[in-house]
XYZ file of C-alpha atoms in Angstrom:
76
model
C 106.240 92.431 120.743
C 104.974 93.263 123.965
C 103.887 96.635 124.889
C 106.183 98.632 126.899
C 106.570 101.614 129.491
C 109.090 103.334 130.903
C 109.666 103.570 134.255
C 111.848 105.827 136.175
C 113.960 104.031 138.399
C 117.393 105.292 140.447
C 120.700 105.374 137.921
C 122.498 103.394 140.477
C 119.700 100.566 140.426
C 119.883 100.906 136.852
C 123.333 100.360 136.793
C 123.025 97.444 138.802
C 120.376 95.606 136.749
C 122.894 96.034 133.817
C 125.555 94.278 135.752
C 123.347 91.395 136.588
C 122.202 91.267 132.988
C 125.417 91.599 131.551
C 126.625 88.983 133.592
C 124.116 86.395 132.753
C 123.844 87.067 128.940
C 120.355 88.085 129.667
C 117.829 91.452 129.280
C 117.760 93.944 131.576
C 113.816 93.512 131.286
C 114.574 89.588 132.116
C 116.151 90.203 135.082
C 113.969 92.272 136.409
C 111.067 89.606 135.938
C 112.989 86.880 137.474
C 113.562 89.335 140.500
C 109.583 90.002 140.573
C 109.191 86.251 140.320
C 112.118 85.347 143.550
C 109.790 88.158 145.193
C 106.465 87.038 145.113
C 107.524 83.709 146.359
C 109.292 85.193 149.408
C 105.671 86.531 150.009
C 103.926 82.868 149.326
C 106.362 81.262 151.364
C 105.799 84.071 153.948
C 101.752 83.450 153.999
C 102.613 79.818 153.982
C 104.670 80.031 157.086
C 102.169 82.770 158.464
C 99.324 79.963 158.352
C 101.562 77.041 159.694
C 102.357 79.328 162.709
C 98.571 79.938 163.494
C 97.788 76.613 162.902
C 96.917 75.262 166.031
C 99.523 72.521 167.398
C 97.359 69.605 167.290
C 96.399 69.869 164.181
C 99.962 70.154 163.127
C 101.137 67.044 165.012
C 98.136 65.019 163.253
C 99.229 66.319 160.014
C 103.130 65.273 160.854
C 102.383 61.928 161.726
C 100.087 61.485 158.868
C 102.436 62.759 156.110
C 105.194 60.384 158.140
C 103.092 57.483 157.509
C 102.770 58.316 153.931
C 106.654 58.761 153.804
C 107.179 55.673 155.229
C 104.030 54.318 152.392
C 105.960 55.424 149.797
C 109.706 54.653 151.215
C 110.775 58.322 151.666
């Protein structure tokens, strides 16, 4: 088993991570890894869309008519 802690959190978050759990059939501790998880890909998708916005226009044009020629390549 994996070591635990205890951390103190408020009772109505508490209460609503049991809800969600509950719901789902799954662990409270479950839960809130899948929320970590949903999370840290906001903040990758975030970065991602950070660097596509400073990426200077045409270098994104050259990249969008290069991946179009692969989608066309592979019938997309």
């Amino acid at each position: 088993m994996a070591e635990q802690t205890t951390i103190k959190v408020p009772v109505g978050l508490r209460d609503q991570i049991k809800v969600i759990a509950q719901q789902r059939g799954a662990s409270m501790p479950s839960i809130i890894e899948e929320m970590l998880e949903v999370y840290r890909e906001e903040l990758r998708m975030r970065r991602l869309q950070a660097q596509v916005e400073a990426t200077p226009l045409e270098e994104l044009k050259d990249y969008m008519k290069e991946s179009a020629e692969w989608d066309r390549a592979y019938g997309w």
